Short mmCIF file of C-alpha atoms and ligand atoms in Angstrom, two decimals:
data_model
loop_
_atom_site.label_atom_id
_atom_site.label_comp_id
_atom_site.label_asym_id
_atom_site.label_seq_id
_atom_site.Cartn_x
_atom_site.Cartn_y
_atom_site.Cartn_z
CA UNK A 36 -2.75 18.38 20.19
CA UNK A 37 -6.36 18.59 18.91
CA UNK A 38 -9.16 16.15 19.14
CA UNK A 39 -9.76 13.99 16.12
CA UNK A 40 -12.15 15.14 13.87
CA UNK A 41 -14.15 12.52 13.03
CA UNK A 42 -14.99 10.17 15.96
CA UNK A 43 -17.17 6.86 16.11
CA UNK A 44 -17.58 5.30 18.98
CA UNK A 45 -19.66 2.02 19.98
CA UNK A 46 -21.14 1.75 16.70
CA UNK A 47 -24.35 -1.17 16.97
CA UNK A 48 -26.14 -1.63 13.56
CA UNK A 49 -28.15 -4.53 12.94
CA UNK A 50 -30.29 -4.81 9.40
CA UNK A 51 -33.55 -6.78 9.97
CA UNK A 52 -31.42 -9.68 11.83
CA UNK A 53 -28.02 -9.41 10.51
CA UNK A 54 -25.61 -7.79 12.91
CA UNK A 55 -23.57 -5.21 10.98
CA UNK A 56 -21.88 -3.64 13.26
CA UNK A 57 -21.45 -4.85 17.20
CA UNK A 58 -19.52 -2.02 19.49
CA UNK A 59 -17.33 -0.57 16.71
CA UNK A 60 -15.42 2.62 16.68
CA UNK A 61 -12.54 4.84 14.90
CA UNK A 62 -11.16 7.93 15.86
CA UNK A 63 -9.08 9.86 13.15
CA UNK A 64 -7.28 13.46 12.46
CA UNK A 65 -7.20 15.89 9.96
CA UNK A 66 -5.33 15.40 7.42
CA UNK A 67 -4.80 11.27 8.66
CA UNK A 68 -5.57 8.16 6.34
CA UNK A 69 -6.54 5.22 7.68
CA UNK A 70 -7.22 1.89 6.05
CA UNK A 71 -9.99 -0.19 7.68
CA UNK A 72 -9.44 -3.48 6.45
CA UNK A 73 -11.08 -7.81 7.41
CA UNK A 74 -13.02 -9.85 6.15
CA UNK A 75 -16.31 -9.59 3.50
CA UNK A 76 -19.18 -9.05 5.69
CA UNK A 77 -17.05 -7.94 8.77
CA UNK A 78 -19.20 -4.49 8.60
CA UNK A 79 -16.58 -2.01 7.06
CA UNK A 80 -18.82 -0.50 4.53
CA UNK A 81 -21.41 -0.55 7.20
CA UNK A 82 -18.94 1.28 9.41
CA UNK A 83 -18.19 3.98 6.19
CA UNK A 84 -21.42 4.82 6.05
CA UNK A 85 -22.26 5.57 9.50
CA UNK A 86 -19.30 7.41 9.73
CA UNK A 87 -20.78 9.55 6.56
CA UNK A 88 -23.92 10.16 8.08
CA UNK A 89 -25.60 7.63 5.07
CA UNK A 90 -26.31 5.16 7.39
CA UNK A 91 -28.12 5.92 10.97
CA UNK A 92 -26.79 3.54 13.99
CA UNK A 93 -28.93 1.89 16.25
CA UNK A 94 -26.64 2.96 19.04
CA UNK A 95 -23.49 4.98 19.21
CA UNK A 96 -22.25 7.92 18.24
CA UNK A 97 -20.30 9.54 15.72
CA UNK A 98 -18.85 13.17 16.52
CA UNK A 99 -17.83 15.31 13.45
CA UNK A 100 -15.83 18.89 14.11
CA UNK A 101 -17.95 18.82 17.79
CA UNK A 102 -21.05 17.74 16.24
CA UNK A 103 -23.18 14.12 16.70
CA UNK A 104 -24.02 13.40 13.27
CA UNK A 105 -27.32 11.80 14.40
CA UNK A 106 -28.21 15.10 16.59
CA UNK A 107 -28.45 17.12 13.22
CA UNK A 108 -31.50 17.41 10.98
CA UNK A 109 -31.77 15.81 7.49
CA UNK A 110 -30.60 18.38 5.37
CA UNK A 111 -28.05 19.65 7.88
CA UNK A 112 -26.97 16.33 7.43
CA UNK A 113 -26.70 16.49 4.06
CA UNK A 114 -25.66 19.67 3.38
CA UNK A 115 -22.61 18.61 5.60
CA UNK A 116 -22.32 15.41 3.32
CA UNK A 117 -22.28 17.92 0.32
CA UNK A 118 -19.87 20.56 1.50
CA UNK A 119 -17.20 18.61 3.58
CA UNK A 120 -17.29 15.06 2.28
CA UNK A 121 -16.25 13.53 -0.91
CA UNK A 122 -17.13 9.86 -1.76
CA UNK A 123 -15.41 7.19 -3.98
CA UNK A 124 -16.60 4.03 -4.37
CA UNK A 125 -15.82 0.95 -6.18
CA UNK A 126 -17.31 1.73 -9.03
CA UNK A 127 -17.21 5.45 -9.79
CA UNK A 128 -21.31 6.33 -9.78
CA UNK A 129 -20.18 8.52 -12.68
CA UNK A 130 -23.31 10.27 -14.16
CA UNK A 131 -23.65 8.79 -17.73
CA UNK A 132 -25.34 11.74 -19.68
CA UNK A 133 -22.32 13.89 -17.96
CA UNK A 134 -18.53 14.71 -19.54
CA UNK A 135 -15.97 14.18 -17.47
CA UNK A 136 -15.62 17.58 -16.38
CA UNK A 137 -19.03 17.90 -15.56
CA UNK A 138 -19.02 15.18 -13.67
CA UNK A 139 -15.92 16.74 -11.53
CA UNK A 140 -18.02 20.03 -11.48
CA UNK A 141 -21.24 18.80 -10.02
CA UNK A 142 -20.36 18.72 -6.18
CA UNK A 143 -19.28 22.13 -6.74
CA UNK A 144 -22.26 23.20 -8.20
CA UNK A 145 -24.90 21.07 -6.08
CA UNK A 146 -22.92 23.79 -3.73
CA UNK A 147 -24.19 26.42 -5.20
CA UNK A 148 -21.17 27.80 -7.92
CA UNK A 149 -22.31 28.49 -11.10
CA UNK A 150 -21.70 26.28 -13.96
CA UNK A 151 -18.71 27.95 -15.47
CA UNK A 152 -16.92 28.83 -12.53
CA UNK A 153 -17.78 25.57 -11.33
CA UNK A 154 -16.19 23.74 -14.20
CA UNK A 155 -13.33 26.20 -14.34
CA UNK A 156 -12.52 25.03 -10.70
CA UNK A 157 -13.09 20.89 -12.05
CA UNK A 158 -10.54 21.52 -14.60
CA UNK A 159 -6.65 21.58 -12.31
CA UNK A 160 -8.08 18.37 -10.98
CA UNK A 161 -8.66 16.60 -14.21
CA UNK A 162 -5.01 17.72 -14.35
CA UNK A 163 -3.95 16.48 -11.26
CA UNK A 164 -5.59 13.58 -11.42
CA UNK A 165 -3.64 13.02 -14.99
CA UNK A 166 -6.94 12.51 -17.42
CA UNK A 167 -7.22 16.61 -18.61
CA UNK A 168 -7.54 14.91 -21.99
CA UNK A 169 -10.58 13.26 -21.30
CA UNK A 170 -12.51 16.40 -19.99
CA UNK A 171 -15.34 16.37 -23.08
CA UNK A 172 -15.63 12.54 -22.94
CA UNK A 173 -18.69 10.84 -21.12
CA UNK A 174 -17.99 7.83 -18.55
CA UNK A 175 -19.10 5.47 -21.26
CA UNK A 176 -16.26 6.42 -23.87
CA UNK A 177 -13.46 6.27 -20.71
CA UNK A 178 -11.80 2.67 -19.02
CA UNK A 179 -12.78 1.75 -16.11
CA UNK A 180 -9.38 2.93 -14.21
CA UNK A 181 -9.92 6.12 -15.92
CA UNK A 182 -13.48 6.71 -14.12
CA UNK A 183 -11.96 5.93 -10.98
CA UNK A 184 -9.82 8.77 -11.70
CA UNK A 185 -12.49 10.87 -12.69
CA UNK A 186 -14.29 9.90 -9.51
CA UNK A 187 -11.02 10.56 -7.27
CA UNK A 188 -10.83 14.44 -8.68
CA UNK A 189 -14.67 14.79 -8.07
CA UNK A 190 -14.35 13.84 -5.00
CA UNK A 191 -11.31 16.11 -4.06
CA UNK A 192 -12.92 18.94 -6.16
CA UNK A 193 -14.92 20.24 -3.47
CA UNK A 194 -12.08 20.54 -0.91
CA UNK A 195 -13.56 17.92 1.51
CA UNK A 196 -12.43 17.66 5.16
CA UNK A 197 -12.80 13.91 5.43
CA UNK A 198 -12.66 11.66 1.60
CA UNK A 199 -14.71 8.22 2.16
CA UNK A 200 -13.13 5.98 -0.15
CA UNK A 201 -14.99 2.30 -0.45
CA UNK A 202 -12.98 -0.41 -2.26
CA UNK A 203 -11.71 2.55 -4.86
CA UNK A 204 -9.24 0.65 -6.10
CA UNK A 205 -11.59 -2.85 -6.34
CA UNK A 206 -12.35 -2.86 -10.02
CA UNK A 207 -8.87 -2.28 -11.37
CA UNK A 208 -5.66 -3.82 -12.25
CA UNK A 209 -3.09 -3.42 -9.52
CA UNK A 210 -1.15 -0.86 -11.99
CA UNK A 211 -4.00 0.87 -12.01
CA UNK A 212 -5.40 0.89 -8.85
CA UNK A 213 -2.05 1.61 -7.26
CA UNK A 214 -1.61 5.15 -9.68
CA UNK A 215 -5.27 5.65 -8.46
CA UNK A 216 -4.11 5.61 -4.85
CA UNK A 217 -0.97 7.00 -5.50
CA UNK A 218 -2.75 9.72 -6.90
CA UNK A 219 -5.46 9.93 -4.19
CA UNK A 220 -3.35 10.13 -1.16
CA UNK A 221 -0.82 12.11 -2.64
CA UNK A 222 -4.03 14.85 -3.08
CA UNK A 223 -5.35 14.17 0.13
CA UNK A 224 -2.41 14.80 2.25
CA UNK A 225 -1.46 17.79 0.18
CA UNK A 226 -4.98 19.17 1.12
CA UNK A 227 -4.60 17.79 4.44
CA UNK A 228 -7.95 15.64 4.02
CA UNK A 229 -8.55 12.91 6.29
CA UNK A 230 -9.57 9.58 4.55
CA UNK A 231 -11.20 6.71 5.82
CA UNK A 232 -10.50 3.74 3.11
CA UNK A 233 -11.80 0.94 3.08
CA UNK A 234 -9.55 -1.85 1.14
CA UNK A 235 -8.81 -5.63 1.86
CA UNK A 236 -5.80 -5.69 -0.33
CA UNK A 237 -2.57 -4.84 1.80
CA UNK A 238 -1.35 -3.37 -1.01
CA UNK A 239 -3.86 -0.69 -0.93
CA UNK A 240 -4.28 -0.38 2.54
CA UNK A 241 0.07 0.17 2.71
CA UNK A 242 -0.86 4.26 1.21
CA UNK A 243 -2.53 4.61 4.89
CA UNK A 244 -1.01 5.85 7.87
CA UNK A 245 -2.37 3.31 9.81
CA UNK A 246 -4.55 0.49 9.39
CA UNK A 247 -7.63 -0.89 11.74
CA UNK A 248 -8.85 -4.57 11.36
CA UNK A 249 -13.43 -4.69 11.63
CA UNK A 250 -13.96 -8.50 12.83
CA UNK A 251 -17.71 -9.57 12.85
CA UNK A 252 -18.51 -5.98 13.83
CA UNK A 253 -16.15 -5.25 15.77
CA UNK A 254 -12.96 -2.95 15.30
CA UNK A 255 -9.38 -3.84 16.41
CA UNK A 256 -6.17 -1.33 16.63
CA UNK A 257 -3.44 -3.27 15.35
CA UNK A 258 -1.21 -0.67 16.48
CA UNK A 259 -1.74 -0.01 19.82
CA UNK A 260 -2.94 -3.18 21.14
CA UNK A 261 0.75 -4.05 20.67
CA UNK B 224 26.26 -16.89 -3.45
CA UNK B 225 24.65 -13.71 -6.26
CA UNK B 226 27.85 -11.38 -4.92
CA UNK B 227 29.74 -13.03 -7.30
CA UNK B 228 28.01 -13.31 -10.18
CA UNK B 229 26.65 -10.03 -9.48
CA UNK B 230 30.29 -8.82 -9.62
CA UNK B 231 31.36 -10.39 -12.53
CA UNK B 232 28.50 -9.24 -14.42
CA UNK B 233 29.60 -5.44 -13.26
CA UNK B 234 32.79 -6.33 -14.83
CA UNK B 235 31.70 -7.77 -17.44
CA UNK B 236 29.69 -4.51 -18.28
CA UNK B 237 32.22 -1.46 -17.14
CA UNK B 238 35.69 -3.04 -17.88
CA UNK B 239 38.38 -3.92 -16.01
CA UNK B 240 38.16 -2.19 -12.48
CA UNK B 241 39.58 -1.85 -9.50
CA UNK B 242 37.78 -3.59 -6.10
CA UNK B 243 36.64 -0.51 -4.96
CA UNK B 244 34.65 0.72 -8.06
CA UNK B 245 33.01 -2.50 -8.63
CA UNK B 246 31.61 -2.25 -5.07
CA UNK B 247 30.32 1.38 -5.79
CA UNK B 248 28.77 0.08 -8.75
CA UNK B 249 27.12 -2.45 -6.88
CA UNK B 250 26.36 -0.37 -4.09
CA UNK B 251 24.58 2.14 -6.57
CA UNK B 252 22.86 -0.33 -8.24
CA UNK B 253 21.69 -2.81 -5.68
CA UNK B 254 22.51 -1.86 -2.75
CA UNK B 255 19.77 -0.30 -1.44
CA UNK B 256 19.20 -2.18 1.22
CA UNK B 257 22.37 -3.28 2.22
CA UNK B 258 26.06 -1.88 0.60
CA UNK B 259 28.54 -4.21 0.36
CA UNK B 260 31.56 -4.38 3.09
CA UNK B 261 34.78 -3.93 1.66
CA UNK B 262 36.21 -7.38 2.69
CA UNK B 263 33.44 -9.18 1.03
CA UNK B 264 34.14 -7.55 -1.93
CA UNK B 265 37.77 -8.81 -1.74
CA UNK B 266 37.00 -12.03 -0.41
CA UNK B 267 34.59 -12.67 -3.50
CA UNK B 268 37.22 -11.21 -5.80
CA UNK B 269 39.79 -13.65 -4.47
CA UNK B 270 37.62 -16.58 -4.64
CA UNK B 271 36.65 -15.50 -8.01
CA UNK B 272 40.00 -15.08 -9.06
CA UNK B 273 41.21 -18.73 -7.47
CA UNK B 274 38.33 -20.18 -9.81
CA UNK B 275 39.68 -18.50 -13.32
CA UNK B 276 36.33 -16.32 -13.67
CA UNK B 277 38.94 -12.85 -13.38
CA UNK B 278 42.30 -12.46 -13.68
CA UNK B 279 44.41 -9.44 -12.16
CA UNK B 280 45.01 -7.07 -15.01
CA UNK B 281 46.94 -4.42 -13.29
CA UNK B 282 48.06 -3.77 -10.05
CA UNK B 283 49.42 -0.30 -8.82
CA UNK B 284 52.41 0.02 -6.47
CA UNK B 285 52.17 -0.01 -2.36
CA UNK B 286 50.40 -3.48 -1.10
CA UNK B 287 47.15 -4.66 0.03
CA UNK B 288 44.18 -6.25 -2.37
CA UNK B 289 43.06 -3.02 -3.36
CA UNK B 290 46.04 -2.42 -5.50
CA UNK B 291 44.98 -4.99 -8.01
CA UNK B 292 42.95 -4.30 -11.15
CA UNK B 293 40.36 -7.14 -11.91
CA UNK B 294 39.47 -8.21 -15.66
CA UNK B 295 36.90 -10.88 -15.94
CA UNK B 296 37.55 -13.99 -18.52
CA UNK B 297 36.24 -16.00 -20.78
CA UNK B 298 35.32 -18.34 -17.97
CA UNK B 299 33.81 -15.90 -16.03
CA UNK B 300 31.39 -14.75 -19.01
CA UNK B 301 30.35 -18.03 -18.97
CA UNK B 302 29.62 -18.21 -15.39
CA UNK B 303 27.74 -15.24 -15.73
CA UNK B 304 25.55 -16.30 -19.01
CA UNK B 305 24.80 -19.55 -17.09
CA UNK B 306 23.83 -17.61 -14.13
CA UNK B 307 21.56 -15.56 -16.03
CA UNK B 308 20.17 -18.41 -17.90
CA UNK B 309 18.87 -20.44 -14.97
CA UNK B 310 15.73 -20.04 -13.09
CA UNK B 311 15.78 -19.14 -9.21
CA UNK B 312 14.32 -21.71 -7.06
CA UNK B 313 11.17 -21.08 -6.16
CA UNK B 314 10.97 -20.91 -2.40
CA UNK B 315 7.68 -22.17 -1.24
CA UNK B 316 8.67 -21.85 2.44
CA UNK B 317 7.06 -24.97 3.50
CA UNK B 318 9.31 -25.06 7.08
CA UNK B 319 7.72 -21.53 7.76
CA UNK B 320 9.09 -20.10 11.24
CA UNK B 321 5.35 -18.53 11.48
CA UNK B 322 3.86 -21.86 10.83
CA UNK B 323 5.78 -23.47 14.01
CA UNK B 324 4.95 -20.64 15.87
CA UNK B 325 1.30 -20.89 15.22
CA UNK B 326 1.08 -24.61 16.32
CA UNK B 327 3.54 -23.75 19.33
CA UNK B 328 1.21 -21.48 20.67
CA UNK B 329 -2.10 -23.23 19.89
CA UNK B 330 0.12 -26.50 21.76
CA UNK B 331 1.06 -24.69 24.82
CA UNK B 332 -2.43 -22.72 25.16
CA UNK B 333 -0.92 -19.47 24.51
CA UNK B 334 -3.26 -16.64 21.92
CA UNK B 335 -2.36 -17.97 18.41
CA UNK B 336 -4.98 -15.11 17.43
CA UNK B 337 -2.96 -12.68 18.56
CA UNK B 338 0.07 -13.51 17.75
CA UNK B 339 -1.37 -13.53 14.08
CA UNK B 340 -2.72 -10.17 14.64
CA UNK B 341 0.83 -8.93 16.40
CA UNK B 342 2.30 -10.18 12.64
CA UNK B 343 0.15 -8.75 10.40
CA UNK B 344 0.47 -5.78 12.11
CA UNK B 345 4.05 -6.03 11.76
CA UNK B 346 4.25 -6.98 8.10
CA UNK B 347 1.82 -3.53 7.15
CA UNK B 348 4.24 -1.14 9.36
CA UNK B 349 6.81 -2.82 6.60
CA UNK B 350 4.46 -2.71 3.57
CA UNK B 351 3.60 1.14 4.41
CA UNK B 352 7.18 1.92 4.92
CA UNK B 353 8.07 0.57 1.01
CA UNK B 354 5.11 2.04 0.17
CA UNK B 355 6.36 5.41 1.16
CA UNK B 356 10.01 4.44 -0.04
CA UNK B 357 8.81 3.75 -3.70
CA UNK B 358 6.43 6.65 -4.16
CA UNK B 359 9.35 8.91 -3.19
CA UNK B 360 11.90 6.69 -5.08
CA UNK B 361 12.61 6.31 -8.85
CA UNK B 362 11.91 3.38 -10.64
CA UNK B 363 14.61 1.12 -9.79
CA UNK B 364 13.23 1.84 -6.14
CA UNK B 365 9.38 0.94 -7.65
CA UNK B 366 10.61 -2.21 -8.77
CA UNK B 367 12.73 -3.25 -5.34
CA UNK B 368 10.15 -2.31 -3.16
CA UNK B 369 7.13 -3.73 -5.08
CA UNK B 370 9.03 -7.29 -5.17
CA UNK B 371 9.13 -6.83 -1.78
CA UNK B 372 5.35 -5.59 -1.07
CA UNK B 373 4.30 -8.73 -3.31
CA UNK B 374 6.25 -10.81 -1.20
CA UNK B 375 4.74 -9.18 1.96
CA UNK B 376 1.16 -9.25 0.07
CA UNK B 377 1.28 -12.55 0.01
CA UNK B 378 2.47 -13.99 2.98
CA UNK B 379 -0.36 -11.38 4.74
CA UNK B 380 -2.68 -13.55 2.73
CA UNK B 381 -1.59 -16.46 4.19
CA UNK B 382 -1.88 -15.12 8.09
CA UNK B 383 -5.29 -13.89 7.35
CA UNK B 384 -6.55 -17.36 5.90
CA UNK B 385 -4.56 -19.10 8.58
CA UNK B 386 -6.46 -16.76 10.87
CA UNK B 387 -9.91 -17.39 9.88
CA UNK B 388 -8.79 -21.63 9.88
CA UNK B 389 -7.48 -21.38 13.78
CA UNK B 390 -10.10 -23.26 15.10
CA UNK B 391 -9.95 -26.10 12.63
CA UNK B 392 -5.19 -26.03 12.89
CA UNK B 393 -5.90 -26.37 16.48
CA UNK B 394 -8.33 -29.27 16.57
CA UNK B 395 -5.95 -31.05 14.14
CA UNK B 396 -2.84 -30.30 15.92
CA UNK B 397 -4.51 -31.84 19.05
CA UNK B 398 -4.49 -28.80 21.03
N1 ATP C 207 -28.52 -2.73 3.36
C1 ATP C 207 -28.37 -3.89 4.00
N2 ATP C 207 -29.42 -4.67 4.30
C2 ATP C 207 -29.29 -5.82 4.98
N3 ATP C 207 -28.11 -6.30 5.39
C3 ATP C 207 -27.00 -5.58 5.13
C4 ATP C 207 -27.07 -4.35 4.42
N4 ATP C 207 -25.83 -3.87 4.30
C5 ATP C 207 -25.01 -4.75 4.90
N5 ATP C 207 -25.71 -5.79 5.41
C6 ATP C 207 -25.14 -6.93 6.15
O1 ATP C 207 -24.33 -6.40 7.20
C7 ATP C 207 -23.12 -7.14 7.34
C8 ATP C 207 -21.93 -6.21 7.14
O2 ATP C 207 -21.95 -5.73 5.82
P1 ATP C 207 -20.90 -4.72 5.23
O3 ATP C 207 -21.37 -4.35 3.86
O4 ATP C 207 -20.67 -3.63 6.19
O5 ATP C 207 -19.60 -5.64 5.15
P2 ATP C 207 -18.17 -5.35 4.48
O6 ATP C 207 -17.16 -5.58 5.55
O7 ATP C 207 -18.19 -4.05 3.81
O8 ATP C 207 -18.07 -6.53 3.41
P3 ATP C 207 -17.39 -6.55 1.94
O9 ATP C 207 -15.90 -6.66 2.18
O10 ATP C 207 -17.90 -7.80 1.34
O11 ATP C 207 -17.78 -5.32 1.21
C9 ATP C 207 -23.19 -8.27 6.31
O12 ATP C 207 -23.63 -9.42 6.97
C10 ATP C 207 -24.21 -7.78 5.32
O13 ATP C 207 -24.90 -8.86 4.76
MG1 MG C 208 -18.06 -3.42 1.74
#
């Protein structure tokens, strides 16, 4: 049995006055999803971010593959973020003056593959993902839970390790958003990504292999406090 | 009781039919969770038949209830259409088994918190396992286990509001 491979522990983050975060932690595997679920303002995006290296804790540390995120330089950091994270967030942060494929394409070529090659690579995950027709079309011609999609396959495109997903689902129907995560954890596992996903519908967090509860700060292990 | 209804509507559909088939056809199509028992079958198809909704159409030598071949009547059309026709009660639950529980604990000084925690717990380990069960199923299985999941959703709803209100249930309980 390995380690996890992505590890916070004793996460303190307080903005100006407002305690985020207050001794959290969450320790997960390859290839694992876990739903962090509570309340609004509980600190779960907060805890995300961290986790991602966006956001720098006060105190605390979070350990990727045997390495403290906040022990690496800036664009270690980053070029870490880049190459073995993907993002998905609420709404997609789909690049307007992009086409959907392009959009896919652009982790893989902020990595360094050339455009064609790049978009070549986009394309089996437009298809996975169930939207190949939309490939040409920009984000403002497509539905919102068809950008989500989009935003799901760019996020897988680059073969991330660990997939943050914030709320991905938040802006859609519960059709939708259920396809979406049907869609994303049915990727994920294949590529034996871990994801951290942040939901507080039940319904959402039920795609997880195991949910943790953030209260004011704080994280809680339903499952093995039993 | 559904059996019944459930039964007669199966006949209604596939014909006259023997015990035995009717309960395959109701294992196949509803069963899912839980198949029928044989003698709950033939207790329904006895009662059904004391009440004029069937009548035997057949029955094949040797003894024993499964012998007979079951046709459903006019009667029992209907008491299916009527069935069909009326609304289910609503069940708003207002005697909930959590609810005493809750107000039990916060009474005796026991952790009400964590008992809600201990539940929801319990209700996602459920939730993930239809989860699983529908995305491998068809879409009979989709629509079972999202009934269920909504179900689920919502009491989870209710033991997360009931969890952030704790403080106020157990001032007005007295505890
Ligand atoms: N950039 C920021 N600047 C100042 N305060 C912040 C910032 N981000 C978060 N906070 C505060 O930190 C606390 C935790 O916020 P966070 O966004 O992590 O909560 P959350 O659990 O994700 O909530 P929600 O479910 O509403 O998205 C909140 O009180 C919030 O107001
Ligand atoms: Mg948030």
């Amino acid at each position: 049995m390995t380690g996890p491979l992505l590890h916070a522990e004793n996460l303190h983050k307080t903005y100006r006055s407002t305690p985020a975060l207050e001794g959290a932690g969450l320790a997960i595997s390859a290839g694992e999803i876990v739903a962090v679920m509570g309340p609004s303002g509980s600190g779960k995006s907060t805890l995300l971010q961290c986790m991602a290296g966006i956001v720098r804790p006060d105190s605390g540390t979070v350990t990727y593959d045997g390495r403290v995120l906040s022990e690496l330089g800036d664009a270690e950091r980053s070029r870490l973020r880049r190459a073995d994270f993907g993002f998905v967030f609420q709404f997609g942060q789909l690049v307007p003056e992009l086409t959907c494929v392009e959009n896919v394409a652009l982790p893989l070529r902020l990595a360094g593959r050339r455009r064609r090659d790049a978009e070549q690579a986009a394309l089996p995950w437009l298809e996975r993902l169930e939207i190949a027709g939309l490939a040409g079309k920009r984000p403002g011609e497509i539905s919102g839970g068809e950008g989500q999609r989009v935003a799901v396959a760019r996020a897988l495109a680059c073969s991330p390790r660990v997939v943050f997903a914030d709320e991905p689902t938040g802006a859609l129907d519960s059709l939708n958003g259920e396809r979406v995560m049907e869609l994303l954890t049915a990727a994920a596992r294949q590529s034996r990504a871990a994801v951290v996903l942040v939901t507080h519908e039940a319904r959402v967090a039920a795609y997880a292999d195991r949910e943790i509860v953030v209260r004011d700060g704080r994280t809680r292990d339903l499952e093995s406090s039993r | 009781m559904t059996i019944g209804q459930t039964l007669l509507g199966l006949l209604e559909e596939a014909g006259p039919r023997h015990g035995y088939d009717l309960k395959r056809a109701f294992d196949e199509r509803f069963g899912h969770d839980r198949p029928l028992h044989y003698g709950q079958v033939y207790s329904t198809m006895s009662r059904l038949l004391k009440n004029g909704l069937v009548e035997v159409d057949g029955v094949e030598p040797g003894d024993g209830p499964e012998r007979k071949r079951y046709a459903i009547t006019e009667a029992g059309v209907t008491d299916v259409a009527s069935w069909l026709a009326q609304p289910e009660r609503p069940e708003p639950y207002l005697q909930s088994t959590l609810y005493t529980k809750i107000v039990l604990a916060l009474l005796t000084g026991r952790d009400a918190a964590g008992l809600l925690d201990v539940q929801r717990g319990e209700h996602l380990r459920l939730m993930r396992e239809l989860t699983r069960r529908k995305t491998e199923g068809d879409l009979a299985d989709q629509l079972i286990c999202d009934h269920a999941l909504f179900h689920l959703e919502a009491d989870l709803r209710w033991l997360e509001l009931t969890a952030a209100r704790l403080g106020r249930l157990a001032a007005e309980v007295g505890a």
